[in-house]
Structures are given as structure tokens and as C-alpha cells.
mmCIF file of N, CA and C in Angstrom:
data_model
loop_
_atom_site.group_PDB
_atom_site.id
_atom_site.type_symbol
_atom_site.label_atom_id
_atom_site.label_comp_id
_atom_site.label_asym_id
_atom_site.label_seq_id
_atom_site.Cartn_x
_atom_site.Cartn_y
_atom_site.Cartn_z
ATOM 1 N N MET A 1 118.329 149.134 130.372
ATOM 2 C CA MET A 1 117.088 149.411 130.559
ATOM 3 C C MET A 1 117.421 150.616 130.518
ATOM 4 N N GLU A 2 118.466 151.152 130.916
ATOM 5 C CA GLU A 2 118.189 152.617 129.638
ATOM 6 C C GLU A 2 118.581 152.676 128.403
ATOM 7 N N ILE A 3 119.157 151.711 127.964
ATOM 8 C CA ILE A 3 118.846 152.381 126.370
ATOM 9 C C ILE A 3 118.381 151.547 125.658
ATOM 10 N N ILE A 4 116.741 151.390 126.518
ATOM 11 C CA ILE A 4 115.396 150.922 125.333
ATOM 12 C C ILE A 4 114.588 152.356 126.559
ATOM 13 N N LYS A 5 114.866 152.727 126.859
ATOM 14 C CA LYS A 5 114.393 153.791 127.404
ATOM 15 C C LYS A 5 114.879 155.190 126.589
ATOM 16 N N THR A 6 115.835 155.201 126.275
ATOM 17 C CA THR A 6 116.260 156.134 125.357
ATOM 18 C C THR A 6 116.305 156.194 124.070
ATOM 19 N N LEU A 7 115.904 155.121 123.159
ATOM 20 C CA LEU A 7 115.800 154.361 122.598
ATOM 21 C C LEU A 7 114.060 155.083 122.185
ATOM 22 N N SER A 8 113.608 154.443 122.971
ATOM 23 C CA SER A 8 111.740 154.501 123.213
ATOM 24 C C SER A 8 111.944 156.312 122.825
ATOM 25 N N LEU A 9 112.189 157.198 123.309
ATOM 26 C CA LEU A 9 112.476 158.240 123.381
ATOM 27 C C LEU A 9 112.197 158.701 122.267
ATOM 28 N N PHE A 10 113.642 158.158 121.695
ATOM 29 C CA PHE A 10 113.828 158.918 120.502
ATOM 30 C C PHE A 10 112.996 157.702 118.879
ATOM 31 N N VAL A 11 112.838 156.826 119.573
ATOM 32 C CA VAL A 11 111.270 156.014 118.499
ATOM 33 C C VAL A 11 110.740 158.166 118.736
ATOM 34 N N VAL A 12 109.880 158.677 120.067
ATOM 35 C CA VAL A 12 108.470 159.135 119.635
ATOM 36 C C VAL A 12 108.791 159.998 119.302
ATOM 37 N N THR A 13 110.333 161.233 119.243
ATOM 38 C CA THR A 13 110.494 162.329 119.118
ATOM 39 C C THR A 13 110.307 162.322 117.814
ATOM 40 N N ALA A 14 111.063 160.791 116.861
ATOM 41 C CA ALA A 14 111.065 161.211 115.335
ATOM 42 C C ALA A 14 109.436 160.961 115.106
ATOM 43 N N LEU A 15 108.592 160.124 115.598
ATOM 44 C CA LEU A 15 107.330 160.490 115.300
ATOM 45 C C LEU A 15 106.668 161.739 114.826
ATOM 46 N N ALA A 16 106.880 163.080 116.473
ATOM 47 C CA ALA A 16 106.737 163.477 116.285
ATOM 48 C C ALA A 16 106.986 164.662 115.234
ATOM 49 N N GLU A 17 107.815 164.590 114.469
ATOM 50 C CA GLU A 17 109.739 165.007 113.748
ATOM 51 C C GLU A 17 108.479 164.744 112.498
ATOM 52 N N ILE A 18 107.750 163.418 112.392
ATOM 53 C CA ILE A 18 107.448 162.710 110.837
ATOM 54 C C ILE A 18 106.280 163.395 110.856
ATOM 55 N N ILE A 19 106.157 163.080 111.794
ATOM 56 C CA ILE A 19 103.994 163.644 111.431
ATOM 57 C C ILE A 19 104.053 165.164 111.126
ATOM 58 N N GLY A 20 104.855 165.720 111.464
ATOM 59 C CA GLY A 20 105.018 167.814 111.611
ATOM 60 C C GLY A 20 105.485 168.179 110.089
ATOM 61 N N CYS A 21 106.271 167.388 109.461
ATOM 62 C CA CYS A 21 106.905 167.070 108.454
ATOM 63 C C CYS A 21 105.838 166.470 107.423
ATOM 64 N N TYR A 22 105.297 165.823 107.619
ATOM 65 C CA TYR A 22 104.124 165.470 106.316
ATOM 66 C C TYR A 22 103.257 165.949 106.316
ATOM 67 N N LEU A 23 102.277 166.765 107.453
ATOM 68 C CA LEU A 23 101.803 167.372 107.514
ATOM 69 C C LEU A 23 101.105 168.636 106.290
ATOM 70 N N PRO A 24 102.097 169.477 106.757
ATOM 71 C CA PRO A 24 102.933 170.185 105.672
ATOM 72 C C PRO A 24 102.805 169.713 103.684
ATOM 73 N N TYR A 25 103.533 168.294 103.956
ATOM 74 C CA TYR A 25 103.525 167.957 102.677
ATOM 75 C C TYR A 25 102.477 167.257 101.892
ATOM 76 N N LEU A 26 101.179 167.090 102.747
ATOM 77 C CA LEU A 26 100.347 166.399 102.141
ATOM 78 C C LEU A 26 99.246 168.298 101.939
ATOM 79 N N TYR A 27 100.001 169.134 102.887
ATOM 80 C CA TYR A 27 99.357 170.512 101.965
ATOM 81 C C TYR A 27 100.015 170.535 100.659
ATOM 82 N N LEU A 28 100.904 170.391 100.538
ATOM 83 C CA LEU A 28 101.328 171.834 99.546
ATOM 84 C C LEU A 28 101.822 171.026 98.041
ATOM 85 N N LYS A 29 101.706 169.112 98.149
ATOM 86 C CA LYS A 29 101.618 169.144 97.204
ATOM 87 C C LYS A 29 100.864 167.743 97.038
ATOM 88 N N GLU A 30 100.064 167.330 98.129
ATOM 89 C CA GLU A 30 98.773 166.848 97.506
ATOM 90 C C GLU A 30 96.579 167.866 97.372
ATOM 91 N N GLY A 31 97.394 169.168 97.443
ATOM 92 C CA GLY A 31 96.374 170.048 98.034
ATOM 93 C C GLY A 31 95.251 169.293 99.209
ATOM 94 N N ARG A 32 96.069 169.151 99.768
ATOM 95 C CA ARG A 32 95.482 168.847 101.612
ATOM 96 C C ARG A 32 94.824 170.124 102.508
ATOM 97 N N SER A 33 93.192 170.065 103.501
ATOM 98 C CA SER A 33 93.570 171.458 104.133
ATOM 99 C C SER A 33 95.000 172.076 104.967
ATOM 100 N N LEU A 34 94.291 173.437 104.314
ATOM 101 C CA LEU A 34 95.498 173.831 104.620
ATOM 102 C C LEU A 34 95.320 173.571 107.299
ATOM 103 N N TRP A 35 94.429 173.532 107.838
ATOM 104 C CA TRP A 35 94.573 172.954 108.579
ATOM 105 C C TRP A 35 95.626 172.361 108.645
ATOM 106 N N LEU A 36 95.459 171.486 108.200
ATOM 107 C CA LEU A 36 96.976 170.604 108.681
ATOM 108 C C LEU A 36 98.480 171.225 109.284
ATOM 109 N N LEU A 37 97.711 172.305 108.429
ATOM 110 C CA LEU A 37 99.572 173.157 109.281
ATOM 111 C C LEU A 37 99.354 173.235 110.535
ATOM 112 N N PHE A 38 98.789 173.613 111.450
ATOM 113 C CA PHE A 38 98.033 173.458 112.929
ATOM 114 C C PHE A 38 98.483 172.449 113.726
ATOM 115 N N PRO A 39 98.135 170.973 113.433
ATOM 116 C CA PRO A 39 98.595 170.472 114.181
ATOM 117 C C PRO A 39 100.393 170.144 113.729
ATOM 118 N N ALA A 40 100.270 170.182 113.093
ATOM 119 C CA ALA A 40 101.991 170.129 112.287
ATOM 120 C C ALA A 40 102.787 170.762 113.422
ATOM 121 N N VAL A 41 102.182 172.106 113.211
ATOM 122 C CA VAL A 41 103.011 173.681 113.780
ATOM 123 C C VAL A 41 102.788 172.517 115.466
ATOM 124 N N VAL A 42 102.584 171.606 116.128
ATOM 125 C CA VAL A 42 102.224 171.587 117.691
ATOM 126 C C VAL A 42 102.890 170.044 117.922
ATOM 127 N N SER A 43 103.222 169.895 116.606
ATOM 128 C CA SER A 43 103.845 168.448 116.834
ATOM 129 C C SER A 43 105.404 168.051 116.473
ATOM 130 N N LEU A 44 105.599 170.157 115.752
ATOM 131 C CA LEU A 44 107.638 170.110 115.967
ATOM 132 C C LEU A 44 107.937 170.132 116.970
ATOM 133 N N ALA A 45 106.684 171.273 117.921
ATOM 134 C CA ALA A 45 107.161 172.600 118.805
ATOM 135 C C ALA A 45 107.363 171.275 119.671
ATOM 136 N N LEU A 46 106.432 170.106 119.633
ATOM 137 C CA LEU A 46 106.268 168.629 120.633
ATOM 138 C C LEU A 46 107.826 168.039 120.446
ATOM 139 N N PHE A 47 108.224 167.865 119.302
ATOM 140 C CA PHE A 47 109.311 167.517 118.722
ATOM 141 C C PHE A 47 110.940 168.038 120.051
ATOM 142 N N VAL A 48 110.996 169.479 119.625
ATOM 143 C CA VAL A 48 111.776 170.332 120.179
ATOM 144 C C VAL A 48 111.577 169.814 121.712
ATOM 145 N N TRP A 49 111.196 169.477 122.015
ATOM 146 C CA TRP A 49 110.886 169.454 123.335
ATOM 147 C C TRP A 49 110.706 168.309 123.754
ATOM 148 N N LEU A 50 110.561 167.638 123.080
ATOM 149 C CA LEU A 50 111.699 166.157 123.309
ATOM 150 C C LEU A 50 112.658 165.749 123.097
ATOM 151 N N LEU A 51 113.374 166.564 122.412
ATOM 152 C CA LEU A 51 115.027 166.191 122.323
ATOM 153 C C LEU A 51 115.231 166.746 123.717
ATOM 154 N N THR A 52 114.731 167.576 124.358
ATOM 155 C CA THR A 52 115.235 168.725 125.515
ATOM 156 C C THR A 52 114.544 167.105 127.161
ATOM 157 N N LEU A 53 114.662 166.794 126.064
ATOM 158 C CA LEU A 53 114.321 165.326 127.802
ATOM 159 C C LEU A 53 115.538 164.369 128.171
ATOM 160 N N HIS A 54 115.820 164.444 127.152
ATOM 161 C CA HIS A 54 117.420 163.507 126.777
ATOM 162 C C HIS A 54 118.932 164.451 128.156
ATOM 163 N N PRO A 55 119.422 163.452 129.131
ATOM 164 C CA PRO A 55 119.912 164.265 129.759
ATOM 165 C C PRO A 55 122.236 163.877 129.023
ATOM 166 N N GLN A 56 121.337 164.179 128.217
ATOM 167 C CA GLN A 56 123.084 163.603 126.891
ATOM 168 C C GLN A 56 123.297 165.213 126.982
ATOM 169 N N ALA A 57 124.609 165.160 126.207
ATOM 170 C CA ALA A 57 124.891 166.202 125.693
ATOM 171 C C ALA A 57 123.944 166.935 124.084
ATOM 172 N N ALA A 58 123.083 167.965 124.131
ATOM 173 C CA ALA A 58 122.637 168.394 122.601
ATOM 174 C C ALA A 58 123.272 167.536 121.183
ATOM 175 N N GLY A 59 124.877 167.570 121.556
ATOM 176 C CA GLY A 59 125.462 167.233 119.899
ATOM 177 C C GLY A 59 125.408 165.857 119.779
ATOM 178 N N ARG A 60 125.218 165.370 120.656
ATOM 179 C CA ARG A 60 125.482 163.473 121.140
ATOM 180 C C ARG A 60 123.903 163.744 120.859
ATOM 181 N N VAL A 61 122.609 163.665 121.597
ATOM 182 C CA VAL A 61 121.403 163.337 121.512
ATOM 183 C C VAL A 61 121.300 163.474 119.616
ATOM 184 N N TYR A 62 121.568 164.648 119.205
ATOM 185 C CA TYR A 62 121.333 165.303 117.619
ATOM 186 C C TYR A 62 121.802 163.501 116.485
ATOM 187 N N ALA A 63 123.352 163.553 116.959
ATOM 188 C CA ALA A 63 124.146 162.742 116.489
ATOM 189 C C ALA A 63 123.115 161.785 116.590
ATOM 190 N N ALA A 64 122.831 160.984 117.318
ATOM 191 C CA ALA A 64 122.149 159.525 117.647
ATOM 192 C C ALA A 64 120.667 159.649 117.130
ATOM 193 N N TYR A 65 120.030 160.591 117.659
ATOM 194 C CA TYR A 65 118.769 160.824 116.795
ATOM 195 C C TYR A 65 118.897 160.477 115.818
ATOM 196 N N GLY A 66 119.636 161.012 114.468
ATOM 197 C CA GLY A 66 119.781 160.921 113.375
ATOM 198 C C GLY A 66 119.541 159.344 112.408
ATOM 199 N N GLY A 67 120.702 158.412 113.783
ATOM 200 C CA GLY A 67 120.023 156.924 113.523
ATOM 201 C C GLY A 67 118.437 156.360 113.721
ATOM 202 N N VAL A 68 117.826 156.527 115.200
ATOM 203 C CA VAL A 68 117.074 156.472 114.580
ATOM 204 C C VAL A 68 115.842 156.924 114.327
ATOM 205 N N TYR A 69 116.386 157.897 113.909
ATOM 206 C CA TYR A 69 115.269 159.101 113.026
ATOM 207 C C TYR A 69 114.546 158.200 111.235
ATOM 208 N N ILE A 70 116.667 157.714 110.738
ATOM 209 C CA ILE A 70 116.005 156.898 109.595
ATOM 210 C C ILE A 70 115.779 155.371 109.630
ATOM 211 N N CYS A 71 115.734 155.066 110.704
ATOM 212 C CA CYS A 71 115.222 154.622 110.863
ATOM 213 C C CYS A 71 113.254 153.905 111.191
ATOM 214 N N VAL A 72 112.759 155.063 111.870
ATOM 215 C CA VAL A 72 111.370 155.358 112.037
ATOM 216 C C VAL A 72 111.046 155.467 110.219
ATOM 217 N N ALA A 73 112.161 156.555 109.713
ATOM 218 C CA ALA A 73 111.214 157.059 108.752
ATOM 219 C C ALA A 73 111.490 155.881 107.249
ATOM 220 N N LEU A 74 112.225 154.788 106.882
ATOM 221 C CA LEU A 74 111.617 154.051 106.892
ATOM 222 C C LEU A 74 110.754 152.541 107.172
ATOM 223 N N MET A 75 110.257 152.985 108.402
ATOM 224 C CA MET A 75 108.915 151.766 109.206
ATOM 225 C C MET A 75 107.520 153.095 108.489
ATOM 226 N N TRP A 76 107.880 154.676 108.511
ATOM 227 C CA TRP A 76 106.766 154.933 108.312
ATOM 228 C C TRP A 76 106.439 155.119 106.756
ATOM 229 N N LEU A 77 107.702 154.598 105.746
ATOM 230 C CA LEU A 77 107.155 154.138 104.476
ATOM 231 C C LEU A 77 106.926 153.565 103.996
ATOM 232 N N TRP A 78 107.158 152.082 105.053
ATOM 233 C CA TRP A 78 106.365 150.325 104.922
ATOM 234 C C TRP A 78 104.330 150.536 105.164
ATOM 235 N N ALA A 79 103.600 151.569 106.473
ATOM 236 C CA ALA A 79 102.405 151.379 107.002
ATOM 237 C C ALA A 79 102.353 152.739 106.519
ATOM 238 N N ILE A 80 102.389 153.796 105.714
ATOM 239 C CA ILE A 80 101.898 154.827 105.841
ATOM 240 C C ILE A 80 101.395 155.084 103.968
ATOM 241 N N ASP A 81 103.315 154.890 103.305
ATOM 242 C CA ASP A 81 103.298 154.828 102.293
ATOM 243 C C ASP A 81 103.449 153.811 101.416
ATOM 244 N N ALA A 82 103.162 153.258 101.972
ATOM 245 C CA ALA A 82 102.943 151.744 101.578
ATOM 246 C C ALA A 82 104.187 151.357 100.383
ATOM 247 N N ILE A 83 105.619 151.479 100.878
ATOM 248 C CA ILE A 83 106.432 150.614 100.147
ATOM 249 C C ILE A 83 107.380 149.674 100.895
ATOM 250 N N ARG A 84 107.618 148.979 100.239
ATOM 251 C CA ARG A 84 108.556 148.109 101.644
ATOM 252 C C ARG A 84 109.639 147.974 100.923
ATOM 253 N N PRO A 85 110.191 148.644 102.689
ATOM 254 C CA PRO A 85 111.951 148.885 102.324
ATOM 255 C C PRO A 85 112.841 147.580 101.929
ATOM 256 N N ALA A 86 114.326 147.599 101.014
ATOM 257 C CA ALA A 86 114.990 146.672 100.652
ATOM 258 C C ALA A 86 115.033 146.147 101.366
ATOM 259 N N ILE A 87 115.730 144.953 101.111
ATOM 260 C CA ILE A 87 116.691 144.189 102.531
ATOM 261 C C ILE A 87 117.991 145.235 102.440
ATOM 262 N N THR A 88 118.776 146.401 101.540
ATOM 263 C CA THR A 88 119.693 146.833 101.836
ATOM 264 C C THR A 88 118.668 148.386 102.945
ATOM 265 N N ASP A 89 117.947 148.419 102.955
ATOM 266 C CA ASP A 89 117.537 149.177 103.476
ATOM 267 C C ASP A 89 117.827 149.012 105.153
ATOM 268 N N TRP A 90 117.199 147.592 105.007
ATOM 269 C CA TRP A 90 116.740 146.875 106.937
ATOM 270 C C TRP A 90 118.817 147.393 107.176
ATOM 271 N N ILE A 91 119.205 147.028 106.535
ATOM 272 C CA ILE A 91 120.844 146.772 106.760
ATOM 273 C C ILE A 91 121.697 147.604 107.113
ATOM 274 N N GLY A 92 121.000 148.639 106.008
ATOM 275 C CA GLY A 92 121.554 150.346 106.517
ATOM 276 C C GLY A 92 121.154 150.951 107.818
ATOM 277 N N VAL A 93 119.521 150.065 107.972
ATOM 278 C CA VAL A 93 119.434 150.757 109.484
ATOM 279 C C VAL A 93 120.135 149.972 110.585
ATOM 280 N N GLY A 94 120.058 148.797 110.828
ATOM 281 C CA GLY A 94 121.236 148.439 111.148
ATOM 282 C C GLY A 94 122.773 149.081 111.913
ATOM 283 N N ILE A 95 122.712 149.623 111.045
ATOM 284 C CA ILE A 95 124.378 150.094 110.878
ATOM 285 C C ILE A 95 123.726 151.489 112.083
ATOM 286 N N CYS A 96 122.596 152.588 111.348
ATOM 287 C CA CYS A 96 123.123 152.902 112.346
ATOM 288 C C CYS A 96 122.063 152.824 113.421
ATOM 289 N N LEU A 97 121.860 151.835 113.740
ATOM 290 C CA LEU A 97 121.614 151.495 115.281
ATOM 291 C C LEU A 97 121.965 151.311 115.603
ATOM 292 N N VAL A 98 122.877 150.923 115.436
ATOM 293 C CA VAL A 98 125.186 150.112 116.336
ATOM 294 C C VAL A 98 125.562 151.434 117.148
ATOM 295 N N GLY A 99 126.035 152.343 115.830
ATOM 296 C CA GLY A 99 125.904 153.422 115.625
ATOM 297 C C GLY A 99 125.068 154.565 116.770
ATOM 298 N N VAL A 100 124.015 154.823 116.930
ATOM 299 C CA VAL A 100 124.037 154.929 117.979
ATOM 300 C C VAL A 100 123.831 155.270 119.762
ATOM 301 N N ILE A 101 123.648 153.326 119.594
ATOM 302 C CA ILE A 101 123.880 153.438 120.326
ATOM 303 C C ILE A 101 125.845 153.055 121.199
ATOM 304 N N ILE A 102 126.492 152.835 119.845
ATOM 305 C CA ILE A 102 127.347 153.911 120.530
ATOM 306 C C ILE A 102 128.423 154.355 120.586
ATOM 307 N N ILE A 103 127.208 155.560 120.602
ATOM 308 C CA ILE A 103 127.548 156.973 120.140
ATOM 309 C C ILE A 103 126.864 157.464 121.276
ATOM 310 N N MET A 104 125.151 157.376 121.633
ATOM 311 C CA MET A 104 124.570 157.105 123.396
ATOM 312 C C MET A 104 125.321 156.338 124.784
ATOM 313 N N PHE A 105 126.291 155.239 123.851
ATOM 314 C CA PHE A 105 126.741 154.306 125.512
ATOM 315 C C PHE A 105 128.438 154.118 125.865
ATOM 316 N N GLY A 106 128.386 153.492 124.554
ATOM 317 C CA GLY A 106 129.646 154.018 123.656
ATOM 318 C C GLY A 106 130.999 154.038 124.790
ATOM 319 N N ARG A 107 131.235 155.448 125.287
ATOM 320 C CA ARG A 107 131.663 156.296 126.540
ATOM 321 C C ARG A 107 132.040 155.589 127.974
ATOM 322 N N GLN A 108 130.636 154.465 127.850
ATOM 323 C CA GLN A 108 130.208 154.368 129.712
ATOM 324 C C GLN A 108 130.790 152.937 129.591
ATOM 325 N N PHE A 109 131.477 152.153 128.356
ATOM 326 C CA PHE A 109 131.744 151.106 128.999
ATOM 327 C C PHE A 109 134.169 151.065 128.029
ATOM 328 N N ILE A 110 134.690 152.313 127.264
ATOM 329 C CA ILE A 110 135.882 152.727 127.211
ATOM 330 C C ILE A 110 136.132 152.864 128.266
ATOM 331 N N LYS A 111 136.922 153.138 128.784
ATOM 332 C CA LYS A 111 138.270 155.233 129.263
ATOM 333 C C LYS A 111 138.779 155.972 128.448
ATOM 334 N N PRO A 112 138.580 157.002 128.894
ATOM 335 C CA PRO A 112 138.997 158.209 127.126
ATOM 336 C C PRO A 112 140.892 157.761 127.923
ATOM 337 N N ILE A 113 141.378 157.808 126.453
ATOM 338 C CA ILE A 113 143.285 158.183 126.272
ATOM 339 C C ILE A 113 143.083 158.963 126.743
#
């Protein structure tokens, strides 16, 4: 249950970061409204706050979060940019998510040397 809770929090955190970066992208690259920068700031502030909700050490959280971010970014690519990820993308995501689980929960199962 803790794994699902942690991964869910990481997914919400990744969405906040992606949205916070995507809105300025729309403004800068596609000439959209300057007003998009305001929700972008809110989204990035939410992203930072969500990172603080993890009970693990910050460095471990950042390392594991990177793997989940990769997965969410590929889903964003598919859903928002309408580009279907390749099989190698999904294999890479699988490897990253295994790494996330090892980083976040592995030490609970392996005694330190």
C-alpha cells in the first residue's frame, strides 16, 4: 500500500512540474497568452510543496522522482502531444520504475553491510 501511495504522490508531483513547464512553453514557443505564466507559477509552487510531503530523505526522493517523471512525461507525450511512444520508450520506463522501487523501498528488504 505504501508503494502505491508513494507512486501516486510522485505522479501528481510530476504532473504539477510538467504543467508548470508546459504553460511557459506555450507562451514562449507558440505565442499563447502571457496569462499562462500565472498558473505556471502556481503549478511549480505546488510541485515544490508536493516534494516535501515524502517522508524519505530529500536526495532519495529526488532520485526516485526522476524515474516517475520519465514515465509521466511519456504519457504526456502520448496524451497531449499526440505522439505515441515507441516500445523502447516503454521498456525504458519499466527500467526506470524498477529503479524507483529499489531506491525508495529496497533498503527495507536488504540489511546494510
